[in-house]
Short mmCIF file of C-alpha atoms in Angstrom, two decimals:
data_model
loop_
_atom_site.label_atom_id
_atom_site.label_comp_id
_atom_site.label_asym_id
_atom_site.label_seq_id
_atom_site.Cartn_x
_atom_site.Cartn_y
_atom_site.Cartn_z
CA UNK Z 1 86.07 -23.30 146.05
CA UNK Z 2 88.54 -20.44 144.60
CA UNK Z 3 87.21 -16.72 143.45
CA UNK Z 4 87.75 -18.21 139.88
CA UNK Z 5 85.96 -21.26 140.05
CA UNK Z 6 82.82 -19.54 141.48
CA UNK Z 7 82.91 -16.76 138.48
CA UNK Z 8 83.68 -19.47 135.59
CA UNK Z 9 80.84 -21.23 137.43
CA UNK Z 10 78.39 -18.33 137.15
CA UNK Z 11 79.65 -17.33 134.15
CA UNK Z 12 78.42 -20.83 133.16
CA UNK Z 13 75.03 -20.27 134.39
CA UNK Z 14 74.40 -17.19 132.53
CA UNK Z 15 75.84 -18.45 129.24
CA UNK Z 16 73.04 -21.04 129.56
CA UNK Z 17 70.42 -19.23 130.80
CA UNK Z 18 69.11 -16.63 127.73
CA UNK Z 19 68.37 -20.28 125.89
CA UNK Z 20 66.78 -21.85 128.81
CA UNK Z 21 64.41 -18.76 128.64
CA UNK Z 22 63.60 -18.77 125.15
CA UNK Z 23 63.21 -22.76 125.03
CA UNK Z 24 60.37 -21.85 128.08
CA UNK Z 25 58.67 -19.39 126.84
CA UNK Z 26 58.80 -21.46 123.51
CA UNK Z 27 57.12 -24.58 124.65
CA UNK Z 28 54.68 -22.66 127.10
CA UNK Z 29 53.65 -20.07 124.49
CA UNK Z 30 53.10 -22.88 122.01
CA UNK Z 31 51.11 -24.79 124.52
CA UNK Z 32 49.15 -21.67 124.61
CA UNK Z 33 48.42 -20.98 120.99
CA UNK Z 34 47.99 -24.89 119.84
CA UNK Z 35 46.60 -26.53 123.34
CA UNK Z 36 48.41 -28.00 126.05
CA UNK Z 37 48.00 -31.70 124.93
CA UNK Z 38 50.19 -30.78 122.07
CA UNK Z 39 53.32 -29.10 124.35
CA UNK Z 40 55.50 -32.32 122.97
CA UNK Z 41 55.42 -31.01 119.42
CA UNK Z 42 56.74 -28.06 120.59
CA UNK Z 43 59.44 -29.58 122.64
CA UNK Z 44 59.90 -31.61 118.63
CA UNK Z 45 60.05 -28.53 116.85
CA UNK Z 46 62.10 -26.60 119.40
CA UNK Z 47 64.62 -29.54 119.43
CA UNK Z 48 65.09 -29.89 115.55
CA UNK Z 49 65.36 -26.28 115.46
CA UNK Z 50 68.04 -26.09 117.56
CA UNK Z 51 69.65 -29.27 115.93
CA UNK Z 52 69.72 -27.66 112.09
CA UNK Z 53 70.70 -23.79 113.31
CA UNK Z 54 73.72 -25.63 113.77
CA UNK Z 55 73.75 -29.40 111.71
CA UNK Z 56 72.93 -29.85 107.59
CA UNK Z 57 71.56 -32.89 106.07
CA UNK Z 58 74.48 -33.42 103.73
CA UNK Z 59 72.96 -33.59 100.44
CA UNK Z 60 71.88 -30.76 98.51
CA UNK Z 61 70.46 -27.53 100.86
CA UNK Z 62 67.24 -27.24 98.65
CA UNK Z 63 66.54 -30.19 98.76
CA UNK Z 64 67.02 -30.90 102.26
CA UNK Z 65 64.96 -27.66 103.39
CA UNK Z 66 62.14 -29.72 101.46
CA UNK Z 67 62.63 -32.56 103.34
CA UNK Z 68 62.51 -31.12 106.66
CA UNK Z 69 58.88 -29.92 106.88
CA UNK Z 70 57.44 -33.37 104.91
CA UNK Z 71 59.36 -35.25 107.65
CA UNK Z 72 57.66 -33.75 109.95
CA UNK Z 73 54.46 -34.04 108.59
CA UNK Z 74 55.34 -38.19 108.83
CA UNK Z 75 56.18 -37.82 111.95
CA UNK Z 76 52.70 -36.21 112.67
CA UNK Z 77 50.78 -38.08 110.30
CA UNK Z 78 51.74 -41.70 109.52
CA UNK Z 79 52.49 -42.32 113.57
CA UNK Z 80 48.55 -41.36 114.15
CA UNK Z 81 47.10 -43.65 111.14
CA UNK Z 82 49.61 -46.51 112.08
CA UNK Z 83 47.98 -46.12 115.63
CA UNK Z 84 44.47 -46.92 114.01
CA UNK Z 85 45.33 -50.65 113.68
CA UNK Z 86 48.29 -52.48 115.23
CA UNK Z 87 48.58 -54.79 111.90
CA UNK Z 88 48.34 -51.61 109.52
CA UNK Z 89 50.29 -50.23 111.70
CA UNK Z 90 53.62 -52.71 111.05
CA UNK Z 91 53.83 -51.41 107.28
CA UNK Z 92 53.61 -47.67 107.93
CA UNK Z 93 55.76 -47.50 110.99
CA UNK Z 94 58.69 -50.04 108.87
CA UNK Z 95 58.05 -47.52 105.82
CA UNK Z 96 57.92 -43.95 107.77
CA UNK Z 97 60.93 -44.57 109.93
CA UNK Z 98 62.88 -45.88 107.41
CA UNK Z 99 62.37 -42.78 105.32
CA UNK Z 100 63.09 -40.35 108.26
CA UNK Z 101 66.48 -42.68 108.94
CA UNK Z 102 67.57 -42.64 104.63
CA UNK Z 103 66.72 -38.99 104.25
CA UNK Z 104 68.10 -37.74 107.93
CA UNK Z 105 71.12 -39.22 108.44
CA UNK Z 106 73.54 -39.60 105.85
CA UNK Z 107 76.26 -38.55 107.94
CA UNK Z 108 75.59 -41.07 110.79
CA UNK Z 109 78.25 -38.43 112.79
CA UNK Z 110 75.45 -36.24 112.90
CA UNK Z 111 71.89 -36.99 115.33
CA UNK Z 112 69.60 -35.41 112.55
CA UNK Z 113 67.14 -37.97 113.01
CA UNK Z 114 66.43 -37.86 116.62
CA UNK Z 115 63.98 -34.85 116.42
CA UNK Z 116 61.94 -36.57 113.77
CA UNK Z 117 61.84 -39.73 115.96
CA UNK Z 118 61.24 -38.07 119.32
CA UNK Z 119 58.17 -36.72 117.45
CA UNK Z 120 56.80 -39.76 115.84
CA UNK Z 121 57.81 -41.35 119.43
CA UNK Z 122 55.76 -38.45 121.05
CA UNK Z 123 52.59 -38.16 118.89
CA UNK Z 124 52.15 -41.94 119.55
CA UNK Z 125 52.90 -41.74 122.90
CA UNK Z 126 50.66 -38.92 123.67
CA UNK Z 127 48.00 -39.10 120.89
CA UNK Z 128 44.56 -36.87 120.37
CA UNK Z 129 41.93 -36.78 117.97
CA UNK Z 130 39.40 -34.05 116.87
CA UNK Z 131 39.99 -30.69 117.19
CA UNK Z 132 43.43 -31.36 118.97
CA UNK Z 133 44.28 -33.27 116.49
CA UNK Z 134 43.49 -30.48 113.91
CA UNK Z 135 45.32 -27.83 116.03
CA UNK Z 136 48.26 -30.49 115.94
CA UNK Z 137 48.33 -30.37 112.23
CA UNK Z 138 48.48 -26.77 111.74
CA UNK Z 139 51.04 -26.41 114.55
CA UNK Z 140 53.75 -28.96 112.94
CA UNK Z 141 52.88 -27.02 109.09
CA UNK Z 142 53.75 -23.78 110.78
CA UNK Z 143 56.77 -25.32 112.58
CA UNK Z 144 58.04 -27.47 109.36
CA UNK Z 145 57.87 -24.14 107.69
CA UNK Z 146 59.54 -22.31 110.31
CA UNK Z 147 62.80 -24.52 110.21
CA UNK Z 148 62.61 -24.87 106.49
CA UNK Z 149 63.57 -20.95 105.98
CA UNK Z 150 65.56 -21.10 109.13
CA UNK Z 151 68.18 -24.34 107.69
CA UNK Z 152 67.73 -22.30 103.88
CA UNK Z 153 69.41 -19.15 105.56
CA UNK Z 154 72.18 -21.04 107.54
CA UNK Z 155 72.65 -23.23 105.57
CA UNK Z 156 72.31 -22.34 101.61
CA UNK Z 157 75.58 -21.74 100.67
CA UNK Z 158 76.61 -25.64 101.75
CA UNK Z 159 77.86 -26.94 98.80
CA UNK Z 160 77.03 -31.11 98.20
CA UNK Z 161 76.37 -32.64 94.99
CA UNK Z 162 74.53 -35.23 96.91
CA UNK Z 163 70.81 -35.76 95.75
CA UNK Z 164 67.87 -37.07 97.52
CA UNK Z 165 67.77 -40.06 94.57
CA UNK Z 166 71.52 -41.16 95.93
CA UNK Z 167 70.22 -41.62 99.33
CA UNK Z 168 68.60 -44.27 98.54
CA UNK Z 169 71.20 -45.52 95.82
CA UNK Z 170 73.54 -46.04 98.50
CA UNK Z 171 71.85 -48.45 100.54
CA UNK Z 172 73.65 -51.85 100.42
CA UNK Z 173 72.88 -53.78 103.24
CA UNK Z 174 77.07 -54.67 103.54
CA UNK Z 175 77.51 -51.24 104.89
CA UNK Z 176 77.34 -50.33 108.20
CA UNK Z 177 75.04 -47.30 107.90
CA UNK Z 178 72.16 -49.84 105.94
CA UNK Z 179 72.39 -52.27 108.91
CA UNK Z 180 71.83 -49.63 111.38
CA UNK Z 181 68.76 -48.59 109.82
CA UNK Z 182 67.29 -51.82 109.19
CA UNK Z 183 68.30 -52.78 112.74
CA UNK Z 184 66.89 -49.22 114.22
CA UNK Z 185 63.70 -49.58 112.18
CA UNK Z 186 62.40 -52.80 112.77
CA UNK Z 187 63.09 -52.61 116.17
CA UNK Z 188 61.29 -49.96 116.85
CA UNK Z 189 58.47 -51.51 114.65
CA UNK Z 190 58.46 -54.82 116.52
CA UNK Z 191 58.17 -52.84 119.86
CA UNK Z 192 55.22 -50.14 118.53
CA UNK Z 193 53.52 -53.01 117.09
CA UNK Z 194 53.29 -54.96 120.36
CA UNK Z 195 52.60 -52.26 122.22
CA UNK Z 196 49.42 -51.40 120.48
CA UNK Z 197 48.50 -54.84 120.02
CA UNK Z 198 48.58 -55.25 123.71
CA UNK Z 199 47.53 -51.99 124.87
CA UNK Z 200 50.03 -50.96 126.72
CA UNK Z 201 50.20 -47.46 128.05
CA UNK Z 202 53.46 -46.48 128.13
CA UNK Z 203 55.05 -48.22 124.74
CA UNK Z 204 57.13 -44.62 124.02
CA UNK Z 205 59.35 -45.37 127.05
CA UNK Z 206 60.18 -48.94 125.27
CA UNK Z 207 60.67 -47.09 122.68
CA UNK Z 208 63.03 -44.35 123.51
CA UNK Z 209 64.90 -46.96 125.32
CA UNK Z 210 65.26 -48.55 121.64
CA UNK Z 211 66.18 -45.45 119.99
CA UNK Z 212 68.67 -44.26 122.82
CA UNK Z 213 70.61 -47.55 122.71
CA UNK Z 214 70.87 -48.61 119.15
CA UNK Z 215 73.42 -46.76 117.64
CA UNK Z 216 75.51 -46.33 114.39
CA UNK Z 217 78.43 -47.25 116.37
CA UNK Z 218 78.71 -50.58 118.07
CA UNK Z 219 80.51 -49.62 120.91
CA UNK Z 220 78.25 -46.74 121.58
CA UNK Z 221 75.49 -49.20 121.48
CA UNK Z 222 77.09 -51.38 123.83
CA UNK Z 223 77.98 -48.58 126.22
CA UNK Z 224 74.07 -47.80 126.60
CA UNK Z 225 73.03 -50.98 126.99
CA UNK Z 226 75.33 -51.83 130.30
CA UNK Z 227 73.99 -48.63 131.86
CA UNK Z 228 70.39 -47.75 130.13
CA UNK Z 229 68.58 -49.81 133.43
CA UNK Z 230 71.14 -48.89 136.06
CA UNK Z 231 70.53 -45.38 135.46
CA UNK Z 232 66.83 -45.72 134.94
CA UNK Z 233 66.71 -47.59 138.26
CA UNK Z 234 69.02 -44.34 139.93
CA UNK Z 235 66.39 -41.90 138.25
CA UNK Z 236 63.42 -43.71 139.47
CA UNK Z 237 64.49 -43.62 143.08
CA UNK Z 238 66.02 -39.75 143.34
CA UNK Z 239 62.46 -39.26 142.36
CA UNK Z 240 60.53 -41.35 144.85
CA UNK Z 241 62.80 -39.52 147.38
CA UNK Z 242 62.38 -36.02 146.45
CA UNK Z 243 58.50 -36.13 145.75
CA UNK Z 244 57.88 -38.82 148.86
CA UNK Z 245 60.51 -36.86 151.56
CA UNK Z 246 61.70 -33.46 150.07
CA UNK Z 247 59.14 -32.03 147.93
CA UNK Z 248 55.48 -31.10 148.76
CA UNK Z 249 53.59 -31.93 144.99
CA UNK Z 250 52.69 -28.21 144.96
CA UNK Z 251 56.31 -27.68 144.30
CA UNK Z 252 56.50 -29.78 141.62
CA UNK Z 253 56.75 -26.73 138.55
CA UNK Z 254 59.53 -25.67 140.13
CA UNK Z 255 61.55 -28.92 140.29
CA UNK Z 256 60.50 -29.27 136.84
CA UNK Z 257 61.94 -26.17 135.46
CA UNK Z 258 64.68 -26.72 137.62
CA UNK Z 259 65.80 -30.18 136.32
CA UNK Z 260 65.28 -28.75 132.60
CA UNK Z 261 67.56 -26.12 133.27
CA UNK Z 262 70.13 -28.87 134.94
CA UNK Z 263 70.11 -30.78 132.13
CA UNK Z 264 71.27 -28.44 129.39
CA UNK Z 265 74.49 -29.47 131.66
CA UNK Z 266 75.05 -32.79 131.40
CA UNK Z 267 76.30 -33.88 128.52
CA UNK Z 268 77.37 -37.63 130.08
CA UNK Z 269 75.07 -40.45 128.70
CA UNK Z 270 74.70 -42.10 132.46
CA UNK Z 271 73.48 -38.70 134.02
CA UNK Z 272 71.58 -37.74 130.97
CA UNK Z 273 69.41 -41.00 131.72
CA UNK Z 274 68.97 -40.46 135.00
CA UNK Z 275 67.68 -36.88 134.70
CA UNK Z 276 65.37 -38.48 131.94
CA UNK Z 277 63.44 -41.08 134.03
CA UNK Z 278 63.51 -38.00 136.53
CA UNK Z 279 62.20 -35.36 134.25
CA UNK Z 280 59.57 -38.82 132.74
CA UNK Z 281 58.66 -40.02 135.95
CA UNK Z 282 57.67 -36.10 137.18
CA UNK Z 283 54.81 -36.24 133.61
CA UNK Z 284 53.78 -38.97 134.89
CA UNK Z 285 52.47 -38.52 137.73
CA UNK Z 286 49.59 -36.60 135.98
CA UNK Z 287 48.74 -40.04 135.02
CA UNK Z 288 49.56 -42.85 137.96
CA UNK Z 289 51.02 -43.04 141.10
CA UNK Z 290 54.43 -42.54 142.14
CA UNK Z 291 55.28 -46.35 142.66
CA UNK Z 292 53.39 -46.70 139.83
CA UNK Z 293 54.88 -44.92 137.73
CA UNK Z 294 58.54 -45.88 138.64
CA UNK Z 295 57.78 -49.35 138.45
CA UNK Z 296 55.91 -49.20 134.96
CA UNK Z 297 59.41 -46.97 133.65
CA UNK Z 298 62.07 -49.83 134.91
CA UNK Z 299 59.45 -52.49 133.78
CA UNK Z 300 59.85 -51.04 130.25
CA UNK Z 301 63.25 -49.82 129.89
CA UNK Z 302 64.16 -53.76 130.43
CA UNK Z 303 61.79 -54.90 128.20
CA UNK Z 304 63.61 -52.11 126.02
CA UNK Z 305 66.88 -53.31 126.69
CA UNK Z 306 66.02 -57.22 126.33
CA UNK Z 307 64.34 -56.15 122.81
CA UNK Z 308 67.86 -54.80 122.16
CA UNK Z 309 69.72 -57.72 123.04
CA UNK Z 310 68.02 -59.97 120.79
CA UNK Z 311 67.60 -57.25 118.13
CA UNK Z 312 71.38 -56.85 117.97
CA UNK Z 313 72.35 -60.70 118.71
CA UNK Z 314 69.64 -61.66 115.91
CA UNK Z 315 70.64 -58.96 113.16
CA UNK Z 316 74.57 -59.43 114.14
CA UNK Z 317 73.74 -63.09 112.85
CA UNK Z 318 71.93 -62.58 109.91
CA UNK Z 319 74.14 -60.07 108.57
CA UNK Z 320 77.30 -62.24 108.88
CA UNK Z 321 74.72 -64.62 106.35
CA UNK Z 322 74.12 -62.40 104.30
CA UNK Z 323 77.45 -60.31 103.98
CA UNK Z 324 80.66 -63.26 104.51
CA UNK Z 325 83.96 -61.77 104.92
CA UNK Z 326 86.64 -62.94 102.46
CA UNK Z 327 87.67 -65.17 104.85
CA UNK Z 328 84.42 -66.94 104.99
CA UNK Z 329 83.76 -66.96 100.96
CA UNK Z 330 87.72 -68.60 100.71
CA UNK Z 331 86.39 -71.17 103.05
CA UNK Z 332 83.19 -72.43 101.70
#
């Protein structure tokens, strides 16, 4: 390795490292002020805070640094009652994530919706009641309002005569963008409802897998798919060798803040999904053993990806019903 590739490689380090700290001390001090059970709406807040200093919602700013603290408060709120019964639980989760998809992402270009999803995904996945629940509450009103004044000061000056009302005036299921959200949401409906109905304990890793591989673009969709359990698989057994033959479990913080730090690299989806089932698999283990827990992650990232399959064959079908191409309507 040359003089210059080890400085531009150091060079790299540092560039990434004053945001590395802050996102740490963010999520611990967090932990600290609203209880450790509710560290994954920090990691929510922290990530759509970082996503709108730089991204806008495309409609008008006001309007959109309104949204951005209710959404939240779905995210928060609706996944916990939906939680409460799995049959209830179909109409708010269909109504709530269709609402986050309609008022995030009308510029599919842009991944506004994933921090509102990771956090309904999260406070389902790791879900308290009580007092926790209560300190959960405040923490996500605090945090909407946070990123409400930070997006008003980036981005106020944006200039879109889009209004909320012609979010939802657009939708026409012949467009791409209304397919994606109908396909998105009640997939990830289907999936939360079964989950709950059959009690199964780790229904947010089916579900990531469903929000990671259906995508706005169809070859982007199909790119996941091929490699979603390949790389799971990959993840699963670098960590069965580093915490089985490398790493004593006392070690384990460090490896954690040292794969966090990694992965503000990686930008490829295939390594980025590895270092996920790495980073899952390592919370985890708070909860089941090692084999355990790698064997419950592959078990539902296929289930993920064979809900995906169908989702997309199925919808792919009934679309071409209900929207013919010219070609079709000449025909008939």
């Amino acid at each position: 390795m040359t003089k210059e590739k080890i400085t531009s490689f150091f060079k790299l380090i540092l560039s990434k490292l004053p945001l590395f700290i802050f996102c740490v001390v963010f999520v611990e001090g967090y932990g600290a002020l609203f209880g450790k059970d509710n560290t994954t709406t920090a990691i929510t807040i922290l990530t759509a805070l970082l996503v709108f200093l730089k991204n806008d919602l495309s409609f008008n700013p006001v309007q959109a640094t309104i949204c951005i603290p209710l959404l939240l408060i779905i995210t928060n709120t609706a996944s916990k009652v939906a939680l409460l019964n799995p049959f209830w639980g179909i109409p708010i989760n269909f109504i709530s994530i269709g609402l986050i998809l309609i008022l995030s992402t009308h510029d599919m270009n842009k991944d506004n919706h994933v921090p509102f999803l990771l956090g309904y995904i999260f406070c389902q996945g790791y879900d308290v009641s009580g007092e926790m629940f209560k300190m959960r509450t405040i923490s996500v009103l605090i945090g909407g309002a946070l990123i409400a004044v930070v997006y008003f000061l980036v981005h106020h000056k944006d200039k879109y005569d889009v209004q909320v009302i012609d979010l939802f005036k657009s939708l026409n299921i012949k467009t791409d963008q209304t397919q994606w959200y109908i396909k998105l949401t009640f997939t990830l409906t289907l999936v939360m409802f079964l989950g709950s109905f059959v009690g199964f304990s780790k229904t947010m890793w089916i579900s990531f897998a469903v929000l990671s591989m259906i995508r706005p673009k169809r070859e982007e969709s199909i790119h996941r798919m091929k490699f979603r359990l390949p790389a799971t698989i990959v993840g699963s057994i670098i960590f069965f060798v580093v915490f089985q033959v490398l790493v004593p479990l006392e070690y384990r913080q460090i490896v954690v803040i040292a794969t966090g730090f990694i992965m503000m690299f990686i930008d490829n989806y295939v390594k980025k999904t590895v270092a996920n089932s790495f980073s899952a698999l390592m919370a985890a283990m708070l909860l089941f053993s090692n084999k355990d827990a790698m064997l419950i992650r592959i078990i539902a990232n296929a289930v993920g990806l064979g809900v995906v399959i169908l989702s997309q064959l199925g919808f792919k079908k009934l679309f071409s019903k209900l929207t013919p191409t010219d070609s079709q309507v000449i025909s008939t």
